[in-house]
Structure formats: structure tokens, C-alpha cells
Amino acid sequence: MVADTSIAAARPASPPSLIAETWHNLRENRGAMVGLVVVCLVVLVAIFADVLAPHSPIEQFREHVRQPPAWSDGGSWDFPLGTDDVGRDMLSRIIHGARISLFIGVSVMIVSILTGVVLGLIAAFVGGVVDAVLMRFMDLILSVPDLVLSVVIVSIIGPSLSNTIVAVLIVFLPRYVRLVRASALSELSKDYVTAAKVVGVGPVRLMFVTVLPNCLAPLIVQATLGISDALLQAAALGFLGLGAQPPTPEWGAMLASSREFLESAPWIVTFPGLAILLTVVAINVFGDGLRDALDPRLKRG
């Protein structure tokens, strides 16, 4: 029994898992933790929007048109953030807008990752003409400014929430394709890939089971930052009148419909803008912290 105990004590402790190590590194970054808390709060608001919103986001209270926030003269706690130009509750619209904006960002991120992983791995493993054609097509998309290309796409297929998602997806897809391809190419020259080929691992298993897990760290960081980029892009299209159409409570569309009230009723413009700013900054700060946590060598001095 003593010998067994001494042998067990002599065994080296198993290294922490990637998740545990990442979480440990992430907790040391206070800014990233604050960003994570804010992101979680926005997600919870989006999930429970129907419960948290005091009114319907499209219900109009004609007797309370452009009513100021509750803490201002003439305000009422029935409408804590005031009402817009047709009497809709600003708080309810911002709460429901969180659901729509996050839905755009997350859906674009998920579809971009799935498509980008497949195309990037095909380009890296097949090479030759297939790689050249895919990369030149991605370069063609990247050669056009993001907003300009989004406007062109939405102008062709028509302004709507679903078409906004399609346009933003096309604009951001090259990021994931090029990232996966570059990561996969760096892995193909390593010994474990050569060993897998020697033992007869098939190409599909080699791509998705052997190589892909080692490409996930930069992909996770890009996905996190991509949500905020997609949210901003959708807000820009909404501001131009090419995104979600009224009365949909999308933050960018809310800004577009309230520009003329910047001086007479500034709260109608301020609160959607603050919602966009707070959410994007929180996601970006958390994404930067996550990047440093996944690769501590990137930490700034």
C-alpha cells in the first residue's frame, strides 16, 4: 500500500485541459471579463426580451409621441427611456433590437464558419487549380470595401432582414476561408499529419478530425470578433434604409428613422446608438482577451 501511494505521488500531474487553461488566462484579463459580463447580459436580454420589455416594440401610444425619458421634465416611468416619433416605447424597442442584432451577428458567424471551414480545407488539401480559383474569388470579394459590396448586394436582391444576413455573409466569408486555409497549410507539414497519412487515414477524416481541431484557436477568435463586425455592418445597412425595414426594431434602422429628431428629441437617436456602441465594444474587448488567453505569447507588455 505504501509503495502504491509513493508511486501515485511520484506520477506527474496531468496538464490542464485547453478549456481550463484558457479560462485561467482569461480571468487574469479584467477588461475581457468585463466585456464577457456585458456580452452575457446582452444575450440574456435578447433571450428574455418578451419578458423584460414592458410593451410591444411596435405598439404605438399616440398620446405619448416623443415623450422624454422618465428622469426628464414631462417624462413618465411607464416609458423609462421615452418614446419615439410615433409613440413606441424606446426601452422595449431596444430590448427587442438586441435579439435581432445578435441574431444577425450569430447567424452570419455560424454560416460563415461552416462554409469557410469546408472551402478553406478543400483549398488547402486539394491545391492546384481548385485552390487558385477559390483564393482568387475570395480576393475579388476582399478587393471591394465591405460596406460598398453589402450595399450592392442588398440593392440587387432587395432590402430585408434576411437579405441583410446574406449580404453580410458574402462580405465576411473570405476572412474565414483564408484563415482556415492558412492554418491548415501550416499543419500539413507537421509530423502527426504525415503519420496519419502513413497509417491510411482517409482525406475527409484527415481534414475534419486530424487537422481541423488544431486550427480552431484562431478561428474561435475570428468568430468572436466577427459577431461585432456583422452587427456593425447590419446596423450600417439599416441606417441606410437597406437593412431591416420598419417597424422592425433593429438598432441601425432605429437610428435611420430618428435622424431628423437629433435636436428636438435626442433620446430617440442616443439610446440605439449607445446600445450598438456598448455591445460592439464589449464583444471586441472580450475577443481581444480571448485571443490573448488562447495564445499567451500574444499578450501585450
Coordinates of C-alpha atoms in Angstrom, one line a residue:
M1 CA 0.0 0.0 0.0
V2 CA 2.9 2.3 0.9
A3 CA 4.6 1.5 -2.4
D4 CA 1.4 2.2 -4.3
T5 CA 1.0 5.5 -2.6
S6 CA 4.6 6.6 -3.3
I7 CA 4.2 5.6 -7.0
A8 CA 1.0 7.6 -7.3
A9 CA 2.7 10.6 -5.6
A10 CA 5.6 10.3 -8.0
R11 CA 3.4 10.5 -11.1
P12 CA 3.5 13.9 -12.7
A13 CA 0.2 15.8 -12.6
S14 CA -1.7 15.8 -15.8
P15 CA -1.6 19.1 -17.7
P16 CA -4.7 21.2 -17.5
S17 CA -7.2 21.0 -20.4
L18 CA -7.3 23.7 -23.1
I19 CA -10.6 25.0 -21.8
A20 CA -9.3 25.2 -18.2
E21 CA -6.1 26.9 -19.2
T22 CA -7.9 29.3 -21.5
W23 CA -10.4 30.2 -18.7
H24 CA -7.5 30.7 -16.2
N25 CA -5.7 33.1 -18.6
L26 CA -8.9 34.9 -19.4
R27 CA -9.7 35.6 -15.8
E28 CA -6.5 37.4 -15.4
N29 CA -7.7 40.0 -18.0
R30 CA -10.1 42.3 -16.2
G31 CA -11.2 44.1 -19.4
A32 CA -12.0 40.8 -21.1
M33 CA -14.1 39.7 -18.0
V34 CA -16.0 43.0 -18.0
G35 CA -16.6 42.5 -21.7
L36 CA -17.8 38.9 -21.1
V37 CA -20.2 40.1 -18.4
V38 CA -21.7 42.8 -20.7
V39 CA -22.0 40.3 -23.6
C40 CA -23.8 37.8 -21.3
L41 CA -26.2 40.5 -20.1
V42 CA -27.0 41.5 -23.7
V43 CA -27.5 37.8 -24.6
L44 CA -29.9 37.3 -21.6
V45 CA -31.8 40.5 -22.6
A46 CA -32.1 39.2 -26.1
I47 CA -33.3 35.7 -25.0
F48 CA -35.8 37.1 -22.5
A49 CA -36.9 40.1 -24.5
D50 CA -40.6 39.1 -24.4
V51 CA -40.5 39.0 -20.6
L52 CA -38.3 42.1 -19.9
A53 CA -39.9 44.5 -22.4
P54 CA -42.7 46.5 -20.7
H55 CA -44.6 47.0 -24.0
S56 CA -44.7 45.6 -27.5
P57 CA -41.9 47.0 -29.7
I58 CA -44.4 48.0 -32.4
E59 CA -47.3 49.2 -30.2
Q60 CA -48.0 52.9 -30.7
F61 CA -49.1 55.2 -27.9
R62 CA -50.4 58.2 -29.9
E63 CA -50.9 60.3 -26.7
H64 CA -47.3 59.9 -25.8
V65 CA -45.5 60.8 -29.0
R66 CA -41.9 61.8 -28.4
Q67 CA -42.2 61.7 -24.7
P68 CA -38.9 62.3 -23.0
P69 CA -37.2 59.8 -20.6
A70 CA -38.6 59.3 -17.1
W71 CA -36.0 61.4 -15.4
S72 CA -36.7 64.4 -17.7
D73 CA -39.4 67.0 -17.4
G74 CA -42.6 65.6 -18.9
G75 CA -41.3 62.0 -18.6
S76 CA -43.1 59.0 -17.2
W77 CA -41.9 55.8 -15.7
D78 CA -44.4 54.0 -17.9
F79 CA -41.8 54.7 -20.6
P80 CA -38.4 54.8 -18.8
L81 CA -36.4 55.7 -22.0
G82 CA -39.2 57.8 -23.6
T83 CA -41.0 57.2 -26.8
D84 CA -40.2 57.7 -30.5
D85 CA -41.8 59.8 -33.2
V86 CA -44.9 57.6 -33.4
G87 CA -45.2 56.8 -29.7
R88 CA -43.5 53.5 -29.5
D89 CA -41.7 52.6 -26.2
M90 CA -37.9 53.1 -26.7
L91 CA -36.9 50.6 -24.0
S92 CA -39.0 47.9 -25.5
R93 CA -37.6 48.5 -29.0
I94 CA -34.0 48.5 -27.8
I95 CA -34.6 45.3 -25.8
H96 CA -36.1 43.5 -28.8
G97 CA -33.4 45.1 -31.1
A98 CA -30.8 43.2 -29.1
R99 CA -32.4 40.0 -30.2
I100 CA -32.4 41.0 -33.9
S101 CA -28.9 42.4 -33.9
L102 CA -27.4 39.4 -32.1
F103 CA -29.4 37.1 -34.4
I104 CA -27.8 38.7 -37.4
G105 CA -24.3 38.6 -35.9
V106 CA -24.5 35.0 -34.7
S107 CA -26.2 33.6 -37.8
V108 CA -23.6 35.2 -40.1
M109 CA -20.8 33.9 -37.8
I110 CA -22.2 30.3 -37.8
V111 CA -22.8 30.1 -41.5
S112 CA -19.5 31.8 -42.3
I113 CA -17.6 29.4 -40.1
L114 CA -19.3 26.3 -41.6
T115 CA -18.8 27.4 -45.2
G116 CA -15.3 28.8 -44.5
V117 CA -14.1 25.6 -42.9
V118 CA -15.2 23.5 -45.8
L119 CA -13.9 25.8 -48.5
G120 CA -10.6 26.5 -46.6
L121 CA -9.9 22.9 -46.0
I122 CA -10.7 22.0 -49.6
A123 CA -8.3 24.7 -50.9
A124 CA -5.5 23.6 -48.6
F125 CA -5.8 19.9 -49.2
V126 CA -6.6 19.8 -52.9
G127 CA -4.4 22.7 -54.0
G128 CA -3.7 23.4 -57.6
V129 CA -6.4 24.9 -59.8
V130 CA -9.1 24.5 -57.1
D131 CA -7.0 26.4 -54.6
A132 CA -6.1 29.1 -57.1
V133 CA -9.8 29.6 -58.3
L134 CA -11.1 29.7 -54.7
M135 CA -8.5 32.2 -53.5
R136 CA -8.8 34.5 -56.5
F137 CA -12.6 34.6 -55.9
M138 CA -12.0 35.4 -52.2
D139 CA -9.5 38.1 -53.3
L140 CA -12.1 39.5 -55.6
I141 CA -14.6 39.9 -52.7
L142 CA -11.9 41.4 -50.5
S143 CA -11.0 43.9 -53.2
V144 CA -14.3 45.7 -52.7
P145 CA -14.9 47.7 -49.5
D146 CA -17.2 45.8 -47.1
L147 CA -20.0 48.4 -47.0
V148 CA -19.9 49.1 -50.7
L149 CA -20.3 45.4 -51.5
S150 CA -23.0 45.0 -49.0
V151 CA -25.0 47.9 -50.4
V152 CA -24.6 46.5 -53.9
I153 CA -25.8 43.0 -52.9
V154 CA -28.8 44.3 -51.0
S155 CA -29.7 46.7 -53.8
I156 CA -29.7 43.7 -56.2
I157 CA -31.7 41.2 -54.0
G158 CA -33.8 43.8 -52.2
P159 CA -33.7 45.3 -48.7
S160 CA -34.9 43.0 -45.9
L161 CA -33.6 41.3 -42.7
S162 CA -32.9 38.0 -44.4
N163 CA -31.2 39.7 -47.4
T164 CA -29.1 41.7 -45.0
I165 CA -27.8 38.5 -43.5
V166 CA -27.0 37.1 -46.9
A167 CA -25.1 40.3 -47.9
V168 CA -23.1 40.4 -44.7
L169 CA -22.3 36.7 -45.0
I170 CA -20.9 37.1 -48.5
V171 CA -18.8 40.0 -47.4
F172 CA -17.3 38.3 -44.4
L173 CA -16.9 34.7 -45.8
P174 CA -13.3 35.3 -47.3
R175 CA -12.0 36.0 -43.8
Y176 CA -12.8 32.5 -42.6
V177 CA -11.8 30.8 -45.8
R178 CA -8.4 32.4 -45.9
L179 CA -7.8 31.8 -42.1
V180 CA -8.7 28.1 -42.3
R181 CA -6.6 27.6 -45.4
A182 CA -3.6 29.3 -43.9
S183 CA -3.9 27.4 -40.6
A184 CA -4.4 24.0 -42.5
L185 CA -1.4 24.6 -44.7
S186 CA 0.8 25.2 -41.7
E187 CA -0.4 22.0 -40.1
L188 CA 0.0 19.8 -43.3
S189 CA 3.8 19.9 -42.9
K190 CA 3.8 18.6 -39.4
D191 CA 4.7 15.0 -38.4
Y192 CA 1.4 14.0 -37.0
V193 CA -0.3 14.7 -40.4
T194 CA 2.4 12.6 -42.1
A195 CA 1.9 9.8 -39.6
A196 CA -1.9 9.9 -40.2
K197 CA -1.4 9.6 -43.9
V198 CA 1.0 6.7 -43.5
V199 CA -1.5 4.6 -41.4
G200 CA -4.1 5.2 -44.1
V201 CA -6.4 7.9 -42.7
G202 CA -8.9 9.0 -45.3
P203 CA -8.9 12.5 -46.7
V204 CA -12.2 13.5 -45.1
R205 CA -11.2 12.2 -41.7
L206 CA -7.8 13.8 -42.1
M207 CA -9.3 17.2 -42.8
F208 CA -12.0 17.3 -40.2
V209 CA -10.8 15.1 -37.4
T210 CA -7.0 15.3 -37.6
V211 CA -6.2 18.8 -38.9
L212 CA -9.3 21.0 -38.1
P213 CA -9.0 20.8 -34.3
N214 CA -5.6 22.3 -34.5
C215 CA -6.9 25.2 -36.5
L216 CA -9.7 26.1 -34.0
A217 CA -7.9 28.7 -31.8
P218 CA -7.6 31.5 -34.4
L219 CA -11.0 30.5 -35.8
I220 CA -12.7 31.0 -32.4
V221 CA -11.1 34.4 -32.0
Q222 CA -12.2 35.5 -35.5
A223 CA -15.7 34.2 -34.9
T224 CA -16.0 36.2 -31.7
L225 CA -14.8 39.4 -33.4
G226 CA -16.8 38.6 -36.5
I227 CA -20.1 38.9 -34.5
S228 CA -19.4 42.6 -33.7
D229 CA -18.3 43.2 -37.3
A230 CA -21.5 41.7 -38.6
L231 CA -23.6 43.6 -36.1
L232 CA -22.0 46.9 -37.2
Q233 CA -22.4 46.0 -40.9
A234 CA -26.1 45.2 -40.4
A235 CA -26.6 48.5 -38.4
A236 CA -24.9 50.4 -41.2
L237 CA -27.2 48.9 -43.8
G238 CA -30.2 49.6 -41.6
F239 CA -29.1 53.2 -41.2
L240 CA -29.0 53.5 -45.0
G241 CA -32.5 52.0 -45.2
L242 CA -31.3 48.8 -46.9
G243 CA -31.5 46.5 -43.8
A244 CA -34.4 45.5 -41.6
Q245 CA -37.4 47.6 -42.6
P246 CA -39.8 49.5 -40.3
P247 CA -41.4 48.7 -37.9
T248 CA -38.7 46.0 -37.1
P249 CA -36.9 47.2 -34.0
E250 CA -33.3 46.9 -35.4
W251 CA -30.8 49.3 -33.9
G252 CA -29.5 50.6 -37.2
A253 CA -33.0 51.1 -38.6
M254 CA -34.0 52.9 -35.4
L255 CA -31.1 55.4 -35.9
A256 CA -32.1 56.0 -39.5
S257 CA -35.7 56.8 -38.7
S258 CA -34.8 59.2 -35.9
R259 CA -32.1 61.4 -37.6
E260 CA -34.4 64.3 -38.0
F261 CA -35.1 64.4 -34.3
L262 CA -31.4 64.8 -33.3
E263 CA -32.1 68.3 -31.8
S264 CA -35.8 68.2 -30.8
A265 CA -35.8 64.6 -29.3
P266 CA -32.2 63.5 -28.9
W267 CA -33.1 60.4 -26.8
I268 CA -34.6 58.7 -29.9
V269 CA -31.1 58.7 -31.5
T270 CA -29.0 58.4 -28.4
F271 CA -30.2 55.1 -26.9
P272 CA -30.0 52.9 -30.1
G273 CA -26.5 54.4 -30.7
L274 CA -25.4 53.6 -27.2
A275 CA -26.7 50.1 -27.5
I276 CA -24.7 49.5 -30.6
L277 CA -21.6 51.1 -29.1
L278 CA -21.8 49.2 -25.8
T279 CA -22.4 45.8 -27.5
V280 CA -19.7 46.2 -30.1
V281 CA -17.0 47.4 -27.6
A282 CA -17.9 44.6 -25.2
I283 CA -17.6 41.9 -27.9
N284 CA -14.3 43.4 -29.2
V285 CA -12.7 43.7 -25.7
F286 CA -13.8 40.1 -24.9
G287 CA -12.5 38.9 -28.3
D288 CA -9.1 40.5 -27.7
G289 CA -8.9 38.9 -24.3
L290 CA -9.8 35.5 -25.7
R291 CA -7.1 35.8 -28.3
D292 CA -4.5 36.5 -25.6
A293 CA -5.9 33.7 -23.5
L294 CA -5.7 31.1 -26.3
D295 CA -2.1 32.2 -27.1
P296 CA -0.4 33.9 -24.1
R297 CA 2.5 34.8 -26.3
L298 CA 0.3 37.5 -27.8
K299 CA -0.2 39.3 -24.5
R300 CA 0.9 42.9 -24.7
G301 CA 3.6 44.0 -22.3

